[in-house]
mmCIF file of C-alpha atoms in Angstrom:
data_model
loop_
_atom_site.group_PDB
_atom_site.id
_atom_site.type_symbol
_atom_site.label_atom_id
_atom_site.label_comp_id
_atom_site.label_asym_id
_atom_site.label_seq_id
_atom_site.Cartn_x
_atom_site.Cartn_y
_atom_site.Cartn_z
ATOM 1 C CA UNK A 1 -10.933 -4.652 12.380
ATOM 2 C CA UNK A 2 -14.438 -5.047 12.074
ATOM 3 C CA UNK A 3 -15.907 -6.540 8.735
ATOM 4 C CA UNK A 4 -15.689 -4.231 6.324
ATOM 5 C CA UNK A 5 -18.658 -5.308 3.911
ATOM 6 C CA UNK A 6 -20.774 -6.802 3.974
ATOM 7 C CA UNK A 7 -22.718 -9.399 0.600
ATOM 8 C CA UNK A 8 -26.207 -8.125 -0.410
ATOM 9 C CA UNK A 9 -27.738 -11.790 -1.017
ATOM 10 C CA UNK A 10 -27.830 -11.582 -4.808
ATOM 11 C CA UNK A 11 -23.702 -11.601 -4.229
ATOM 12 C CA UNK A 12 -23.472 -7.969 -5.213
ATOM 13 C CA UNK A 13 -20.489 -6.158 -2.795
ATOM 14 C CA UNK A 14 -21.464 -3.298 -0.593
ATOM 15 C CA UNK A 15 -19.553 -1.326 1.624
ATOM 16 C CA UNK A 16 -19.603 -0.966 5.231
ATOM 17 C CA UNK A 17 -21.306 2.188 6.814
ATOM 18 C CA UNK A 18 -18.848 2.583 9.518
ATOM 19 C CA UNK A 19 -16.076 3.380 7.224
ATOM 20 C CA UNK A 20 -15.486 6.467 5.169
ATOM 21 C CA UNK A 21 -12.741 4.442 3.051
ATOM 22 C CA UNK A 22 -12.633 0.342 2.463
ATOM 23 C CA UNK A 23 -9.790 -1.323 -0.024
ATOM 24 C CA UNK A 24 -10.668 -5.030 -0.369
ATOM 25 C CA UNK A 25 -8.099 -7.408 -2.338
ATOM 26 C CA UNK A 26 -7.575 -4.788 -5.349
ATOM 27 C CA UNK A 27 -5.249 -5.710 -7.818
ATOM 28 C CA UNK A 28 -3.722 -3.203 -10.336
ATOM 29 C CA UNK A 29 -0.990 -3.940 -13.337
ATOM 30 C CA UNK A 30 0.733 -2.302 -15.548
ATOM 31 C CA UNK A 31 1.731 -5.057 -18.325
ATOM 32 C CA UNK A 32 4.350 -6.912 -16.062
ATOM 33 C CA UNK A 33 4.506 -3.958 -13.199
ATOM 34 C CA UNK A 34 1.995 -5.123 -10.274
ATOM 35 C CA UNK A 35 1.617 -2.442 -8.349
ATOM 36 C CA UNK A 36 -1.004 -3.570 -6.105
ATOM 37 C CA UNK A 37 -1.244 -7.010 -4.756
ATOM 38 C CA UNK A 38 -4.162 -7.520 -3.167
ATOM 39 C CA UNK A 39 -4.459 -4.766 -1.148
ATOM 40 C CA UNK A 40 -6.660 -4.521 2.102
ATOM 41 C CA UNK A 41 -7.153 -1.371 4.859
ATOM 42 C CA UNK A 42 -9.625 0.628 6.089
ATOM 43 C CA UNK A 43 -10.177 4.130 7.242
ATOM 44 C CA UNK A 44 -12.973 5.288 10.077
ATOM 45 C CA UNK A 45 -15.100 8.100 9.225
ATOM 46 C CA UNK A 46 -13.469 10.932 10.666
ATOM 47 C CA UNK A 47 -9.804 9.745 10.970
ATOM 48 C CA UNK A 48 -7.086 10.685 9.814
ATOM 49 C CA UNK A 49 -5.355 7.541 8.059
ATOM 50 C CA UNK A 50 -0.992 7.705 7.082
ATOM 51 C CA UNK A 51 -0.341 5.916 4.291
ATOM 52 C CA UNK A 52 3.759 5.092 4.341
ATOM 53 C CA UNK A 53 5.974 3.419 1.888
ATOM 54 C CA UNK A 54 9.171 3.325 -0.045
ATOM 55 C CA UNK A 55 9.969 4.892 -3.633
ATOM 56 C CA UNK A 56 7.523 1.986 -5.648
ATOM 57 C CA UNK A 57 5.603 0.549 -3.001
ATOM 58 C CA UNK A 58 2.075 1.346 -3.968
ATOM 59 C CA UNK A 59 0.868 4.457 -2.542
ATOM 60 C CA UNK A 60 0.176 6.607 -5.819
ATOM 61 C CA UNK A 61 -1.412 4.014 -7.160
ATOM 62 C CA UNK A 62 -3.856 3.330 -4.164
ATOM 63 C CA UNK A 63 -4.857 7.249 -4.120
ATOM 64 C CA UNK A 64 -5.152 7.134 -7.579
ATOM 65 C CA UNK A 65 -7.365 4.027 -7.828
ATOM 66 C CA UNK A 66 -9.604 5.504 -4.233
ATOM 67 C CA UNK A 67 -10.077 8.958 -6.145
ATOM 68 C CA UNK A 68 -11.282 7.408 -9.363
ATOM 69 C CA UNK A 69 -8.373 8.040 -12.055
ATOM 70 C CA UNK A 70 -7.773 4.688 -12.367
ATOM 71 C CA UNK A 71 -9.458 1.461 -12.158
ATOM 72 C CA UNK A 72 -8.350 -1.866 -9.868
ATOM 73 C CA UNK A 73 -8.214 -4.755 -11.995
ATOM 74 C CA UNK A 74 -9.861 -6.714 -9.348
ATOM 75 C CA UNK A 75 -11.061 -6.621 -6.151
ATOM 76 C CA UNK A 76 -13.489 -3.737 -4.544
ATOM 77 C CA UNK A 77 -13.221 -0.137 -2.753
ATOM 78 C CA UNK A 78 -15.550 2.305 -1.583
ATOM 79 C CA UNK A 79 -15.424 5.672 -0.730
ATOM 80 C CA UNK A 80 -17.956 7.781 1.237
ATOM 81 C CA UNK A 81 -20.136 4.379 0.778
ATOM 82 C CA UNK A 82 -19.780 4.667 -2.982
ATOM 83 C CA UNK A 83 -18.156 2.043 -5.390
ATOM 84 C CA UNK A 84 -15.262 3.543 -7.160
ATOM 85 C CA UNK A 85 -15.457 1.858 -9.890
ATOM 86 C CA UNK A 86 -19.899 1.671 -10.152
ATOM 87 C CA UNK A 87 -20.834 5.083 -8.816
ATOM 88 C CA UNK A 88 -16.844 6.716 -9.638
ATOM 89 C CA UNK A 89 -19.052 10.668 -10.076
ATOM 90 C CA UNK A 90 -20.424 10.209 -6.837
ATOM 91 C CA UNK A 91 -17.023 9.905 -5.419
ATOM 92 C CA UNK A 92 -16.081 12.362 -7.185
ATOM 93 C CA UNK A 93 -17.960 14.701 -5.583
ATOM 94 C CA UNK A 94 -17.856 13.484 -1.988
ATOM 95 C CA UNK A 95 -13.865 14.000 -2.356
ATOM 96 C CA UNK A 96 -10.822 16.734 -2.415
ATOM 97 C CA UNK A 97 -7.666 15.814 -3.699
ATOM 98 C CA UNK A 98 -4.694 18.167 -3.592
ATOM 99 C CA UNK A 99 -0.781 17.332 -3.740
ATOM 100 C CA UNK A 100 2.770 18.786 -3.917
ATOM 101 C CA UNK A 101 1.724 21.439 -5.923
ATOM 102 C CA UNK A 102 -1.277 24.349 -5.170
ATOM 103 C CA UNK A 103 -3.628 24.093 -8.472
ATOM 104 C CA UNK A 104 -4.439 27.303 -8.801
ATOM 105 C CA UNK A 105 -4.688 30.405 -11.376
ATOM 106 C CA UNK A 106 -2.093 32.407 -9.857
ATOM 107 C CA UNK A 107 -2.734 35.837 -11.444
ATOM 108 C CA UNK A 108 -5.968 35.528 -9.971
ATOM 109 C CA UNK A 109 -6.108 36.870 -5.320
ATOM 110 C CA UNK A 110 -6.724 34.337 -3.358
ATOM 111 C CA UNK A 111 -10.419 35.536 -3.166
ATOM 112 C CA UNK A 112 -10.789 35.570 -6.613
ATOM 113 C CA UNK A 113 -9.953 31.868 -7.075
ATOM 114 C CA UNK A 114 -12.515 31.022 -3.634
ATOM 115 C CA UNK A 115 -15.138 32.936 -5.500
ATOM 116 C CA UNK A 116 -14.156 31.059 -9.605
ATOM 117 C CA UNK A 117 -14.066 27.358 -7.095
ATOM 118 C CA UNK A 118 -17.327 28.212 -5.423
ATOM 119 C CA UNK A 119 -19.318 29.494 -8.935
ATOM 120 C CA UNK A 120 -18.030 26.346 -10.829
ATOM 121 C CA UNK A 121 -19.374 24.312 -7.889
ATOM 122 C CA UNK A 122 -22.789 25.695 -8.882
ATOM 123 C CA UNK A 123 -22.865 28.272 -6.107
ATOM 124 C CA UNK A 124 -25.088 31.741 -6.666
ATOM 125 C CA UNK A 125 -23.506 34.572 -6.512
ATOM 126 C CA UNK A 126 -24.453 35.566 -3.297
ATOM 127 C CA UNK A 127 -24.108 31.987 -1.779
ATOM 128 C CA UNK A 128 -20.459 32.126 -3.174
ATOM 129 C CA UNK A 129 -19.350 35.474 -1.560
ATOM 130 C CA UNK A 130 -20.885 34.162 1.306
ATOM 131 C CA UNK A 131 -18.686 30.746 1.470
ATOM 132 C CA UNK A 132 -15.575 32.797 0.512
ATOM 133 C CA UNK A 133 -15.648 34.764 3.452
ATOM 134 C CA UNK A 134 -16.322 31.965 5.651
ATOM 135 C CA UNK A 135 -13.040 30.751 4.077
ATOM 136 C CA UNK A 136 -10.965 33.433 4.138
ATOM 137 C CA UNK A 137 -11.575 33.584 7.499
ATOM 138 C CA UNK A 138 -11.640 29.894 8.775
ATOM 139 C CA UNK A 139 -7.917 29.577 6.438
ATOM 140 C CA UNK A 140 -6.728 33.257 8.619
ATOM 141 C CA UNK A 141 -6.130 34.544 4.674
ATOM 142 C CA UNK A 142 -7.903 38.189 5.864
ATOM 143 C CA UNK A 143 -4.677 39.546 5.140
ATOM 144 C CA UNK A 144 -3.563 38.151 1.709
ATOM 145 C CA UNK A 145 -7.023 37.565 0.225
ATOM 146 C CA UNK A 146 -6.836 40.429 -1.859
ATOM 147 C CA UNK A 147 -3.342 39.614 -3.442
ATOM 148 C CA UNK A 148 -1.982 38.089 -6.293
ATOM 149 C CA UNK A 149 -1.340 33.823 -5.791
ATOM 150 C CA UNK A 150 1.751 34.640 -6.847
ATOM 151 C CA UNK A 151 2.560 36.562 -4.191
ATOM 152 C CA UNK A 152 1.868 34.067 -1.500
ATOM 153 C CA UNK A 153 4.512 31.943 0.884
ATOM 154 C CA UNK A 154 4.356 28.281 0.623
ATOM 155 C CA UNK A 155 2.315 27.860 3.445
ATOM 156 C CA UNK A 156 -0.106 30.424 2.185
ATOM 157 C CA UNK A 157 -0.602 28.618 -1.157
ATOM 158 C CA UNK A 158 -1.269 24.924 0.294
ATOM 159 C CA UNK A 159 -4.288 27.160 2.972
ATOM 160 C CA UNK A 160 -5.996 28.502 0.170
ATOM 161 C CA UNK A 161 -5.558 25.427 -2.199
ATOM 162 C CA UNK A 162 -7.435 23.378 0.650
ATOM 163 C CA UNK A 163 -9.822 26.102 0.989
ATOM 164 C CA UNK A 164 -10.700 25.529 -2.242
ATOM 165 C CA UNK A 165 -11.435 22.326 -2.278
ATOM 166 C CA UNK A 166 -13.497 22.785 0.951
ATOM 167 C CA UNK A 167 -15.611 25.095 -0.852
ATOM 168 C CA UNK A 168 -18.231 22.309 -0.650
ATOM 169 C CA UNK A 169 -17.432 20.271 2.358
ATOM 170 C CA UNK A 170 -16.066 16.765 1.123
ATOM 171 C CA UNK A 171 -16.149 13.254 2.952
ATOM 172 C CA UNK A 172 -12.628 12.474 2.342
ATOM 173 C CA UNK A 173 -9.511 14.270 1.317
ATOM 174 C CA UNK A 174 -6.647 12.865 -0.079
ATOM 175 C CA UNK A 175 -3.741 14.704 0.910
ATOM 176 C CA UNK A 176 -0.677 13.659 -1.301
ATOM 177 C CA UNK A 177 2.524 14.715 0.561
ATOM 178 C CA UNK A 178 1.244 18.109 1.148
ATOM 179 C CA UNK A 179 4.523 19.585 2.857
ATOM 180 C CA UNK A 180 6.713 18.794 0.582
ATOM 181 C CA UNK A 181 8.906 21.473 -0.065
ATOM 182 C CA UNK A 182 7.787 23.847 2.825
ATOM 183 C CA UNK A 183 9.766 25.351 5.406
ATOM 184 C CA UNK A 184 9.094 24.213 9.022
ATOM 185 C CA UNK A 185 6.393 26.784 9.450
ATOM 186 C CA UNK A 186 4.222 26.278 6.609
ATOM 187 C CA UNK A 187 4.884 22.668 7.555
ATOM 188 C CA UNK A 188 3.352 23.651 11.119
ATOM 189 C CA UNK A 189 0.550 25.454 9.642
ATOM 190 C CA UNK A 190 -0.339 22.464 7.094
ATOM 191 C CA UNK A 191 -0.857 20.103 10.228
ATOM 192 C CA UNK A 192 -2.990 22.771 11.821
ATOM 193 C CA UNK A 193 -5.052 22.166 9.006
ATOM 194 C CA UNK A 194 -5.021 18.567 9.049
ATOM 195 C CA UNK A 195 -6.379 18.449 13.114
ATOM 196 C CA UNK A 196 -9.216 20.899 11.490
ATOM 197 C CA UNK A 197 -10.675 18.886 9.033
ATOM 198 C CA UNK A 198 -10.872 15.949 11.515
ATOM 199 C CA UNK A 199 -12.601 18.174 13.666
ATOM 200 C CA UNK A 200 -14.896 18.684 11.055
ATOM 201 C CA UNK A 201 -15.736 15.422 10.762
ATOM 202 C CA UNK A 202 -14.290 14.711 7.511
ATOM 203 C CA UNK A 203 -11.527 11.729 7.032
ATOM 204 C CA UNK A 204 -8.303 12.161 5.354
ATOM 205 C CA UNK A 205 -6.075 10.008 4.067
ATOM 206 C CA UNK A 206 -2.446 11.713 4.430
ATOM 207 C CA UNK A 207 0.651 10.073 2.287
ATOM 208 C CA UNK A 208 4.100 11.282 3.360
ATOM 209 C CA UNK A 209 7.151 11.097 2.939
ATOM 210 C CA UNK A 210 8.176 12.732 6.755
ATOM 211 C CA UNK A 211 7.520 10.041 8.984
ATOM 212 C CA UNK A 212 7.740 12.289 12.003
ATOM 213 C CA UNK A 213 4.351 14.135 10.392
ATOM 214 C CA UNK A 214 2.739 10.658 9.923
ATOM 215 C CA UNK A 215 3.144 10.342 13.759
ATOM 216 C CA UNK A 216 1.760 13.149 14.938
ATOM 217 C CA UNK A 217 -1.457 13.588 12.719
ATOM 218 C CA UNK A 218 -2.493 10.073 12.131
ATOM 219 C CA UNK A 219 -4.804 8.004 14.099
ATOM 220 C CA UNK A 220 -4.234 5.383 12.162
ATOM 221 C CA UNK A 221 -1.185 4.294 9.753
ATOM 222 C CA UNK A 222 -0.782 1.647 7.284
ATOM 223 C CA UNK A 223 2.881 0.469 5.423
ATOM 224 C CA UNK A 224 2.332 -0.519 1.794
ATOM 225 C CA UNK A 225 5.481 -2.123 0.315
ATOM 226 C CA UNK A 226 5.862 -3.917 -2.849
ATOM 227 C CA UNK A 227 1.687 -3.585 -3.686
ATOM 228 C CA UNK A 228 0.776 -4.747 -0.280
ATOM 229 C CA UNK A 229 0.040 -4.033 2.878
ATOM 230 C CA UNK A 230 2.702 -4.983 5.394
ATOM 231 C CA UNK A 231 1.777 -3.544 8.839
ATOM 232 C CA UNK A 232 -0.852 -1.118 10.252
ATOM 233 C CA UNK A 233 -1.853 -0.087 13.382
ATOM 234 C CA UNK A 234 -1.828 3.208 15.634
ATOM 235 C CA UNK A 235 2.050 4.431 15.660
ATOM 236 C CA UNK A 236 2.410 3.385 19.013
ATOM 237 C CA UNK A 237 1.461 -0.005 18.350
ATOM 238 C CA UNK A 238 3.692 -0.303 15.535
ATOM 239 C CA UNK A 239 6.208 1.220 17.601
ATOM 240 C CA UNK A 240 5.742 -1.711 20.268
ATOM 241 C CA UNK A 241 6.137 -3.901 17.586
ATOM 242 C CA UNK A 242 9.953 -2.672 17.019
ATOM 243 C CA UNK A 243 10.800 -3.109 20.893
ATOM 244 C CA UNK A 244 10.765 -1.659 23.866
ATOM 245 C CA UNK A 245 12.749 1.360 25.069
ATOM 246 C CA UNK A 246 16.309 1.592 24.731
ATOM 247 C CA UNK A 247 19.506 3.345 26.535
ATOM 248 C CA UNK A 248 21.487 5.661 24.659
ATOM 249 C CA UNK A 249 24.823 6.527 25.771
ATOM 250 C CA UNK A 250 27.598 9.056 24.002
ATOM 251 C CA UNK A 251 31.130 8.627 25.516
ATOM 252 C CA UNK A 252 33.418 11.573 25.707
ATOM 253 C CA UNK A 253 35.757 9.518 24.861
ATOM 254 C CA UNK A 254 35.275 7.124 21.551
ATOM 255 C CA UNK A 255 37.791 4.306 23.605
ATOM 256 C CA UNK A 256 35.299 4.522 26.638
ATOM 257 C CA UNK A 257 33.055 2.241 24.501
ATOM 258 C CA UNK A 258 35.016 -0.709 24.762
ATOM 259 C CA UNK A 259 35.406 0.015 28.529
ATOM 260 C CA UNK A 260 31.811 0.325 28.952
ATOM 261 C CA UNK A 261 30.704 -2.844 27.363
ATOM 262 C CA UNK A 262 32.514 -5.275 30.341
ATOM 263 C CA UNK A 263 31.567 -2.418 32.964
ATOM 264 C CA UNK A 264 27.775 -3.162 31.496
ATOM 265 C CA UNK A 265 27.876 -6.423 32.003
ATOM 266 C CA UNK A 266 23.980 -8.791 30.942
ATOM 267 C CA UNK A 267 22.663 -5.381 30.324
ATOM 268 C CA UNK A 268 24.392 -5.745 27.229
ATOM 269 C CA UNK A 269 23.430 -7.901 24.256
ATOM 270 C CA UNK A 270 25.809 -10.484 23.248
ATOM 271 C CA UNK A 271 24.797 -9.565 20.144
ATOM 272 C CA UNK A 272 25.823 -5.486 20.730
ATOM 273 C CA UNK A 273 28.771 -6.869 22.243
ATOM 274 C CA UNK A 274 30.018 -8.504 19.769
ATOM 275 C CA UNK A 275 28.974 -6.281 16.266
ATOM 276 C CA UNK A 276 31.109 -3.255 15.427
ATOM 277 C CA UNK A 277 30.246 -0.071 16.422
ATOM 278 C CA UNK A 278 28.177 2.320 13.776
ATOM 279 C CA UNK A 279 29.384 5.056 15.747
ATOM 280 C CA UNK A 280 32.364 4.648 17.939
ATOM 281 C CA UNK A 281 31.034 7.003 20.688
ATOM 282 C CA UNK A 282 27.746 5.607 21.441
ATOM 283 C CA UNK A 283 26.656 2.644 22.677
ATOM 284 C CA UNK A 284 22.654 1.661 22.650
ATOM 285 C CA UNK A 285 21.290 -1.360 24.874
ATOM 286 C CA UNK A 286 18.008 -2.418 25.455
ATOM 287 C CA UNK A 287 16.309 -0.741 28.316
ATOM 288 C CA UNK A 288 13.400 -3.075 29.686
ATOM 289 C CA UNK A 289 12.712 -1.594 33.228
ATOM 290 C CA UNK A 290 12.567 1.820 31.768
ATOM 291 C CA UNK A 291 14.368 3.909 34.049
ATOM 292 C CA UNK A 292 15.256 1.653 36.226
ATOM 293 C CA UNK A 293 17.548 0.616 33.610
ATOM 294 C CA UNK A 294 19.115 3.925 32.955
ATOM 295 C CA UNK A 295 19.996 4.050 36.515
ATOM 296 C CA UNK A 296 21.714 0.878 37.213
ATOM 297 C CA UNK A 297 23.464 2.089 33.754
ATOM 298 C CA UNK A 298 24.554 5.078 35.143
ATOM 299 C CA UNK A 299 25.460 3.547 38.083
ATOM 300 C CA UNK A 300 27.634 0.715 36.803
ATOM 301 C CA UNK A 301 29.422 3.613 34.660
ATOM 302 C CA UNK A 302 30.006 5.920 37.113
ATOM 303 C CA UNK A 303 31.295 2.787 39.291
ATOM 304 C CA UNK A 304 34.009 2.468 36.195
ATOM 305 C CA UNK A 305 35.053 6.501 36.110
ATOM 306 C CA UNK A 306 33.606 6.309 32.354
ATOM 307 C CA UNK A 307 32.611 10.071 31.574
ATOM 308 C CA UNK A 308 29.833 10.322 29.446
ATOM 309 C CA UNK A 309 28.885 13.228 27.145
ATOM 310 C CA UNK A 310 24.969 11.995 27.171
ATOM 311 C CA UNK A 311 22.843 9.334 28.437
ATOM 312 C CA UNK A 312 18.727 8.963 27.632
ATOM 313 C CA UNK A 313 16.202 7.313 27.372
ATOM 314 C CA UNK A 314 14.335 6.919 24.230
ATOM 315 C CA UNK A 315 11.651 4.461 22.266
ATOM 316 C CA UNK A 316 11.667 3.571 18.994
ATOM 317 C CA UNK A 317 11.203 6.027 16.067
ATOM 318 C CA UNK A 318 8.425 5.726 13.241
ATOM 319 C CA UNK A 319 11.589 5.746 11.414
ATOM 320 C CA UNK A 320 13.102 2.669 13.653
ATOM 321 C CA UNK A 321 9.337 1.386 12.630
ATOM 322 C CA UNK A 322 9.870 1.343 8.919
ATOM 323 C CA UNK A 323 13.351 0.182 8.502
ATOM 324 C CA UNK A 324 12.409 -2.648 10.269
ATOM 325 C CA UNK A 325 9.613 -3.719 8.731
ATOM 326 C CA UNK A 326 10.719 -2.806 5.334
ATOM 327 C CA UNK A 327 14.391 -2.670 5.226
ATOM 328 C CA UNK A 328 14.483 0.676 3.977
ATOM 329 C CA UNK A 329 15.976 3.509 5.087
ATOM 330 C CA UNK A 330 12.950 6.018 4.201
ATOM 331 C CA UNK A 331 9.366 6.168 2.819
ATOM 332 C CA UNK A 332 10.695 8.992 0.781
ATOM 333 C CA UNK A 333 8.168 9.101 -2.557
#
């Protein structure tokens, strides 16, 4: 990564221009809780950045410190080029932040509460019908707009919550877990939302607790683990940092595994060999020619009479990802 800041000469810190987000060495207690530990990442202006971790890790505290509710004890951040801690009201408004839960007045449609967002941003009253129906119909809410909050499916609630927020078009959003508690769809919808805003230009930082959503919308993602960051990179890089592909067979027959292992010969581990089984039907080996490896696999199997329910071939999982590098099972939060 590039420098992120750059010294004026009287020693005064200033961020880079290239990034819409920079964490430098920040620090953050809470009496003998240290919740950050020196802390260092970086997010490109129109990115979107996953930020993953285990129950305790860090990543509350990071978005709450980059969004200006609380301040590091040491070190320095920017955000949108401003100092979170110097110029925290012009972060303020160069940011969104929205979370599990839609903050909205839910008697109110959903065009009432676009129109109340837009006239407490200092919008005319013209200018703010205006920007609502540009909303309404960039967020698809044409049908629902005139309708209770109330009323509206997950999904619906986390659209118009963002729409609010976009009401004047932020730098960076924070997005704290924002599918939480939705079904698949909504879910769907929500990452829609997400390859939007990066169209737009505007960086997000995403924190999740579904590592399968961290790999498809970020273009960068960084592991925080005990205050600290402990990996980051692109998901296939931290993916290559797990191993290469691997073999997966299922037996029809649980026995079959112990037959399989001599049949297998080198292209078994000594180490796979020798464990016991985590699942008596399966059998995973290392698979570094790809394909070619599946074959001689099948091959040497088939060579045996060794039915086989399923054989593929897969690479590691963000989720392979984290328990290695943390030793956790999930970056549930």
């Amino acid at each position: 990564m590039k420098a992120a800041a750059q010294p004026e000469k009287s020693g005064e810190w200033m961020p880079n221009s290239e990034y819409a987000v920079i964490v430098e060495d920040v620090h953050k207690s809470f009496g003998e809780v240290h919740a950050l530990r020196g802390v260092n990442f970086a997010a490109e202006k129109g990115s979107v950045l996953g930020i993953l971790g285990p129950n305790g890790a860090g990543k509350t505290t990071t978005v709450k410190m980059l969004s200006t509710l609380l301040r590091p004890d040491r070190g320095h951040a920017s955000v949108a080029g401003f100092d979170v801690v110097r110029q925290a009201a012009e972060v303020r408004r160069s940011i969104i932040m929205t979370g599990q839960y839609a903050a909205l007045d839910e008697k109110l449609s959903g065009r009432d509460n676009l129109f109340l967002f837009a006239r407490l941003m200092g919008m005319r009253r013209a200018q703010a019908r205006v920007r609502t129906d540009e909303l309404i119909a960039a967020f698809e809410l044409e049908g629902a707009q005139n309708r209770a909050v109330h009323t509206y499916s997950g999904g619906m609630r986390r659209r118009i919550d963002i729409a609010c927020g976009l009401v004047v078009r932020p730098e960076v959003v924070f997005l704290d877990e924002p599918t939480t508690g939705l079904d698949p769809r909504s879910r769907q919808t929500v990452w829609s939302l997400v390859n939007t805003l990066k169209e737009q230009g505007i960086t997000v930082l995403l924190t999740t607790q579904y590592l399968e959503e961290a790999d498809i919308l970020s273009d960068k993602i960084i592991v925080i683990d005990r205050g600290a960051v402990i990996a980051t990179g692109t998901a296939a890089e931290l993916k290559a940092r797990t191993g290469s592909s691997y073999c997966e067979i299922v037996f029809v027959n649980a026995d079959d595994r112990a037959r399989a292992i001599p049949a297998l010969g080198a292209l078994v581990p000594a180490l796979v060999a020798g464990e016991p089984a985590s699942e008596a039907d399966r059998l995973s080996i290392p698979a570094p020619d790809g394909a070619a490896t599946l074959a001689e696999t099948l091959r040497r199997l088939d060579a045996e009479n060794i039915p086989l329910l399923d054989i593929a071939l897969r690479r590691p999982s963000l989720d392979d990802v984290f328990l290695s590098i943390t030793g956790h099972v999930s970056a549930n939060s």
